[in-house]
PDB file of C-alpha atoms in Angstrom:
ATOM      1  CA  MET A1243       0.217  -0.012  -0.091  1.00  0.00           C
ATOM      2  CA  ASP A1244       1.337   3.433  -0.949  1.00  0.00           C
ATOM      3  CA  SER A1245      -0.739   5.202   1.544  1.00  0.00           C
ATOM      4  CA  ASN A1246      -2.129   4.687   5.227  1.00  0.00           C
ATOM      5  CA  ILE A1247      -5.291   2.881   5.953  1.00  0.00           C
ATOM      6  CA  VAL A1248      -7.350   4.938   8.042  1.00  0.00           C
ATOM      7  CA  LEU A1249     -10.403   2.970  10.103  1.00  0.00           C
ATOM      8  CA  ILE A1250     -13.039   4.873  10.991  1.00  0.00           C
ATOM      9  CA  GLY A1251     -16.820   4.077  12.247  1.00  0.00           C
ATOM     10  CA  PHE A1252     -19.036   3.630  15.246  1.00  0.00           C
ATOM     11  CA  MET A1253     -17.482   2.225  18.581  1.00  0.00           C
ATOM     12  CA  GLY A1254     -17.836  -1.571  17.856  1.00  0.00           C
ATOM     13  CA  THR A1255     -17.716  -1.766  14.321  1.00  0.00           C
ATOM     14  CA  GLY A1256     -14.574  -3.893  14.726  1.00  0.00           C
ATOM     15  CA  LYS A1257     -12.035  -1.043  14.169  1.00  0.00           C
ATOM     16  CA  SER A1258      -9.312  -2.249  16.361  1.00  0.00           C
ATOM     17  CA  ALA A1259      -9.962  -6.109  15.617  1.00  0.00           C
ATOM     18  CA  ILE A1260      -9.556  -5.313  11.777  1.00  0.00           C
ATOM     19  CA  ALA A1261      -6.666  -3.231  12.212  1.00  0.00           C
ATOM     20  CA  ASN A1262      -4.921  -6.133  13.996  1.00  0.00           C
ATOM     21  CA  CYS A1263      -6.290  -8.468  11.289  1.00  0.00           C
ATOM     22  CA  LEU A1264      -4.802  -6.435   8.693  1.00  0.00           C
ATOM     23  CA  SER A1265      -1.268  -6.003  10.243  1.00  0.00           C
ATOM     24  CA  LYS A1266      -0.689  -9.993  10.112  1.00  0.00           C
ATOM     25  CA  MET A1267      -1.656  -9.516   6.216  1.00  0.00           C
ATOM     26  CA  LEU A1268       0.263  -6.183   5.300  1.00  0.00           C
ATOM     27  CA  PRO A1269       3.867  -5.211   6.215  1.00  0.00           C
ATOM     28  CA  MET A1270       1.804  -2.362   8.332  1.00  0.00           C
ATOM     29  CA  GLU A1271       2.303  -0.930  11.501  1.00  0.00           C
ATOM     30  CA  THR A1272      -0.731  -0.505  13.434  1.00  0.00           C
ATOM     31  CA  VAL A1273      -1.832   2.695  15.632  1.00  0.00           C
ATOM     32  CA  GLU A1274      -4.645   2.833  17.697  1.00  0.00           C
ATOM     33  CA  MET A1275      -5.613   5.972  18.360  1.00  0.00           C
ATOM     34  CA  ASP A1276      -7.674   5.780  22.090  1.00  0.00           C
ATOM     35  CA  GLU A1277      -4.328   3.483  23.131  1.00  0.00           C
ATOM     36  CA  VAL A1278      -1.891   5.969  22.407  1.00  0.00           C
ATOM     37  CA  ILE A1279      -3.956   8.940  23.846  1.00  0.00           C
ATOM     38  CA  ALA A1280      -4.559   6.806  26.911  1.00  0.00           C
ATOM     39  CA  GLU A1281      -0.883   6.066  27.591  1.00  0.00           C
ATOM     40  CA  ARG A1282       0.255   9.647  26.768  1.00  0.00           C
ATOM     41  CA  ALA A1283      -2.377  10.902  29.520  1.00  0.00           C
ATOM     42  CA  ARG A1284      -1.568   7.975  31.649  1.00  0.00           C
ATOM     43  CA  MET A1285      -5.501   7.733  32.020  1.00  0.00           C
ATOM     44  CA  SER A1286      -8.190   5.709  30.540  1.00  0.00           C
ATOM     45  CA  ILE A1287     -10.467   7.377  27.831  1.00  0.00           C
ATOM     46  CA  SER A1288     -13.222   7.295  30.373  1.00  0.00           C
ATOM     47  CA  ASP A1289     -11.493   9.004  32.715  1.00  0.00           C
ATOM     48  CA  ILE A1290     -10.161  11.948  30.413  1.00  0.00           C
ATOM     49  CA  PHE A1291     -14.081  12.273  29.598  1.00  0.00           C
ATOM     50  CA  ALA A1292     -14.566  12.710  33.192  1.00  0.00           C
ATOM     51  CA  VAL A1293     -11.892  14.858  34.224  1.00  0.00           C
ATOM     52  CA  TYR A1294     -11.244  17.029  31.300  1.00  0.00           C
ATOM     53  CA  GLY A1295     -14.383  16.739  29.193  1.00  0.00           C
ATOM     54  CA  GLU A1296     -14.891  15.196  25.518  1.00  0.00           C
ATOM     55  CA  GLU A1297     -13.247  18.581  23.642  1.00  0.00           C
ATOM     56  CA  TYR A1298     -10.504  18.311  25.276  1.00  0.00           C
ATOM     57  CA  PHE A1299     -10.431  14.505  24.148  1.00  0.00           C
ATOM     58  CA  ARG A1300     -11.113  15.405  20.601  1.00  0.00           C
ATOM     59  CA  ASN A1301      -8.330  18.049  20.705  1.00  0.00           C
ATOM     60  CA  LEU A1302      -5.660  15.171  21.721  1.00  0.00           C
ATOM     61  CA  GLU A1303      -7.348  13.366  18.538  1.00  0.00           C
ATOM     62  CA  THR A1304      -6.919  15.825  16.350  1.00  0.00           C
ATOM     63  CA  ASN A1305      -3.191  16.655  17.366  1.00  0.00           C
ATOM     64  CA  LEU A1306      -2.381  12.869  17.126  1.00  0.00           C
ATOM     65  CA  LEU A1307      -4.096  12.563  13.738  1.00  0.00           C
ATOM     66  CA  VAL A1308      -1.530  15.681  12.495  1.00  0.00           C
ATOM     67  CA  GLU A1309       1.232  13.637  13.770  1.00  0.00           C
ATOM     68  CA  LEU A1310       0.263  10.771  12.352  1.00  0.00           C
ATOM     69  CA  GLN A1311       0.443  12.212   8.900  1.00  0.00           C
ATOM     70  CA  GLU A1312       4.518  12.242   9.117  1.00  0.00           C
ATOM     71  CA  LYS A1313       4.126   8.663   8.896  1.00  0.00           C
ATOM     72  CA  SER A1314       3.526   6.348   6.041  1.00  0.00           C
ATOM     73  CA  ASN A1315       2.636   2.740   5.961  1.00  0.00           C
ATOM     74  CA  VAL A1316       0.475   2.912   8.564  1.00  0.00           C
ATOM     75  CA  ILE A1317      -2.959   1.303   9.799  1.00  0.00           C
ATOM     76  CA  ILE A1318      -5.026   3.860  11.978  1.00  0.00           C
ATOM     77  CA  SER A1319      -7.658   3.091  13.923  1.00  0.00           C
ATOM     78  CA  CYS A1320      -9.429   5.770  15.041  1.00  0.00           C
ATOM     79  CA  GLY A1321     -12.109   6.556  17.518  1.00  0.00           C
ATOM     80  CA  GLY A1322     -15.446   6.528  16.977  1.00  0.00           C
ATOM     81  CA  GLY A1323     -15.946  10.444  17.377  1.00  0.00           C
ATOM     82  CA  THR A1324     -12.696  10.980  15.202  1.00  0.00           C
ATOM     83  CA  PRO A1325     -14.069  11.934  11.812  1.00  0.00           C
ATOM     84  CA  LEU A1326     -17.049  14.173  13.180  1.00  0.00           C
ATOM     85  CA  ARG A1327     -14.466  17.017  13.054  1.00  0.00           C
ATOM     86  CA  ASP A1328     -13.935  18.087   9.155  1.00  0.00           C
ATOM     87  CA  ASN A1329     -10.301  19.329   9.750  1.00  0.00           C
ATOM     88  CA  ASN A1330      -9.623  15.283  11.162  1.00  0.00           C
ATOM     89  CA  VAL A1331     -10.935  14.190   7.860  1.00  0.00           C
ATOM     90  CA  ALA A1332      -9.050  16.517   6.079  1.00  0.00           C
ATOM     91  CA  GLU A1333      -5.794  15.230   7.845  1.00  0.00           C
ATOM     92  CA  MET A1334      -6.870  11.431   7.469  1.00  0.00           C
ATOM     93  CA  LYS A1335      -7.162  12.196   3.656  1.00  0.00           C
ATOM     94  CA  LYS A1336      -3.592  13.679   3.205  1.00  0.00           C
ATOM     95  CA  ASN A1337      -1.941  10.321   3.709  1.00  0.00           C
ATOM     96  CA  GLY A1338      -4.492   8.151   3.856  1.00  0.00           C
ATOM     97  CA  ARG A1339      -7.020   5.822   2.256  1.00  0.00           C
ATOM     98  CA  VAL A1340     -10.282   6.106   4.664  1.00  0.00           C
ATOM     99  CA  VAL A1341     -12.219   3.086   5.484  1.00  0.00           C
ATOM    100  CA  LEU A1342     -15.511   3.109   7.128  1.00  0.00           C
ATOM    101  CA  LEU A1343     -16.560  -0.190   8.952  1.00  0.00           C
ATOM    102  CA  THR A1344     -20.420  -0.120   9.386  1.00  0.00           C
ATOM    103  CA  ALA A1345     -22.919  -2.467  11.609  1.00  0.00           C
ATOM    104  CA  LYS A1346     -26.584  -2.620  12.502  1.00  0.00           C
ATOM    105  CA  PRO A1347     -27.347  -1.473  15.850  1.00  0.00           C
ATOM    106  CA  GLU A1348     -28.071  -4.969  17.226  1.00  0.00           C
ATOM    107  CA  THR A1349     -24.637  -5.884  16.154  1.00  0.00           C
ATOM    108  CA  ILE A1350     -23.089  -3.084  17.477  1.00  0.00           C
ATOM    109  CA  TYR A1351     -25.156  -3.797  21.250  1.00  0.00           C
ATOM    110  CA  GLU A1352     -23.858  -7.066  20.797  1.00  0.00           C
ATOM    111  CA  ARG A1353     -20.072  -6.509  20.571  1.00  0.00           C
ATOM    112  CA  ILE A1354     -20.133  -3.594  23.210  1.00  0.00           C
ATOM    113  CA  LYS A1355     -22.556  -4.621  25.921  1.00  0.00           C
ATOM    114  CA  ASN A1356     -20.281  -5.830  28.232  1.00  0.00           C
ATOM    115  CA  SER A1357     -17.728  -3.169  27.644  1.00  0.00           C
ATOM    116  CA  HIS A1358     -16.933  -0.327  30.304  1.00  0.00           C
ATOM    117  CA  ASP A1359     -14.508   1.392  28.348  1.00  0.00           C
ATOM    118  CA  ARG A1360     -16.926   3.531  25.907  1.00  0.00           C
ATOM    119  CA  PRO A1361     -17.824   6.806  28.020  1.00  0.00           C
ATOM    120  CA  LEU A1362     -20.716   7.836  25.605  1.00  0.00           C
ATOM    121  CA  LEU A1363     -22.385   4.509  25.749  1.00  0.00           C
ATOM    122  CA  GLU A1364     -21.719   3.651  29.479  1.00  0.00           C
ATOM    123  CA  ASN A1365     -24.980   4.880  30.574  1.00  0.00           C
ATOM    124  CA  ASN A1366     -26.787   4.405  27.299  1.00  0.00           C
ATOM    125  CA  LYS A1367     -26.187   0.626  26.429  1.00  0.00           C
ATOM    126  CA  ASN A1368     -29.074   0.049  24.317  1.00  0.00           C
ATOM    127  CA  ILE A1369     -30.292  -0.251  20.944  1.00  0.00           C
ATOM    128  CA  SER A1370     -32.278   3.070  20.511  1.00  0.00           C
ATOM    129  CA  PHE A1371     -29.765   4.974  21.889  1.00  0.00           C
ATOM    130  CA  ILE A1372     -26.710   3.442  19.730  1.00  0.00           C
ATOM    131  CA  SER A1373     -29.503   3.826  16.724  1.00  0.00           C
ATOM    132  CA  LYS A1374     -29.870   7.452  17.208  1.00  0.00           C
ATOM    133  CA  LEU A1375     -26.162   8.353  17.627  1.00  0.00           C
ATOM    134  CA  LEU A1376     -25.355   6.450  14.424  1.00  0.00           C
ATOM    135  CA  GLU A1377     -28.024   8.370  12.382  1.00  0.00           C
ATOM    136  CA  GLU A1378     -26.564  11.354  14.001  1.00  0.00           C
ATOM    137  CA  ARG A1379     -23.082  10.376  12.812  1.00  0.00           C
ATOM    138  CA  LYS A1380     -23.950   8.702   9.706  1.00  0.00           C
ATOM    139  CA  ALA A1381     -23.601  11.495   7.210  1.00  0.00           C
ATOM    140  CA  LYS A1382     -20.214  12.631   8.531  1.00  0.00           C
ATOM    141  CA  TYR A1383     -18.922   9.043   8.608  1.00  0.00           C
ATOM    142  CA  GLU A1384     -20.161   8.311   4.889  1.00  0.00           C
ATOM    143  CA  ALA A1385     -18.704  11.909   3.752  1.00  0.00           C
ATOM    144  CA  ALA A1386     -15.550  11.052   5.131  1.00  0.00           C
ATOM    145  CA  ALA A1387     -14.853   7.694   3.556  1.00  0.00           C
ATOM    146  CA  ASP A1388     -13.117   6.602   0.336  1.00  0.00           C
ATOM    147  CA  VAL A1389     -14.703   2.481   0.996  1.00  0.00           C
ATOM    148  CA  VAL A1390     -17.543   1.488   2.945  1.00  0.00           C
ATOM    149  CA  ILE A1391     -17.690  -1.903   4.537  1.00  0.00           C
ATOM    150  CA  GLU A1392     -20.294  -3.769   6.395  1.00  0.00           C
ATOM    151  CA  THR A1393     -19.057  -5.761   9.420  1.00  0.00           C
ATOM    152  CA  ASP A1394     -22.398  -7.384  10.168  1.00  0.00           C
ATOM    153  CA  ASP A1395     -21.827 -11.440   9.944  1.00  0.00           C
ATOM    154  CA  LYS A1396     -18.606 -11.265   8.546  1.00  0.00           C
ATOM    155  CA  ASN A1397     -15.270 -12.663  10.462  1.00  0.00           C
ATOM    156  CA  LYS A1398     -12.128 -10.589  11.052  1.00  0.00           C
ATOM    157  CA  LEU A1399     -10.575 -12.316   8.014  1.00  0.00           C
ATOM    158  CA  GLN A1400     -13.293 -11.931   5.566  1.00  0.00           C
ATOM    159  CA  ILE A1401     -13.462  -8.035   6.312  1.00  0.00           C
ATOM    160  CA  SER A1402      -9.605  -7.466   5.871  1.00  0.00           C
ATOM    161  CA  GLU A1403      -9.819  -9.289   2.552  1.00  0.00           C
ATOM    162  CA  GLU A1404     -12.470  -6.839   1.661  1.00  0.00           C
ATOM    163  CA  ILE A1405     -10.746  -3.715   2.892  1.00  0.00           C
ATOM    164  CA  VAL A1406      -7.602  -4.993   0.675  1.00  0.00           C
ATOM    165  CA  GLY A1407      -9.463  -6.088  -2.345  1.00  0.00           C
ATOM    166  CA  LYS A1408     -11.239  -2.629  -2.764  1.00  0.00           C
ATOM    167  CA  LEU A1409      -8.261  -0.391  -1.850  1.00  0.00           C
ATOM    168  CA  LEU A1410      -6.113  -2.533  -4.496  1.00  0.00           C
ATOM    169  CA  GLU A1411      -9.107  -1.580  -7.021  1.00  0.00           C
ATOM    170  CA  MET A1412      -8.982   2.050  -6.147  1.00  0.00           C
ATOM    171  CA  ASP A1413      -5.352   1.901  -6.577  1.00  0.00           C
ATOM    172  CA  GLU A1414      -5.573   0.332 -10.014  1.00  0.00           C
ATOM    173  CA  LYS A1415      -8.211   2.954 -11.237  1.00  0.00           C
ATOM    174  CA  ASN A1416      -5.821   6.018 -10.247  1.00  0.00           C
ATOM    175  CA  VAL A1417      -3.027   4.518 -12.123  1.00  0.00           C
TER     176      VAL A1417
END
């Protein structure tokens, strides 16, 4: 791959799992944005939200994205809210192909129901809240995406192979 692969999508669509799977298929480094932010802050994402607020966290995301544009051959797994800022999307597209992973609200609920590291869902783990938040973010996600991959009823390998196939198709068209 000539450019970075930037994975976006709602919480629970599989960004981390797919980044990990892709890194085994392709000779690329993986960067988990939430992990890097938590390590640097020396606190969990939930604690960052609680202590400093969402805006502060979103600024950390933006700064990290800018920093990551200096790297190439990297799979970047973004937090669910990262593409909600237009300047973040501009940074992603400078040196990357943006892949949107999607899933139905019911699938997302099943994947995240036992997780406690998603501050926006912590007290709202239900399908109707997930549906509402997904709907609010849908236009931003789709506008940012170069490729859209549905993850419902597929395993990690199937999803990863579909991503690689679509990105190679894009490269062939751009030659």
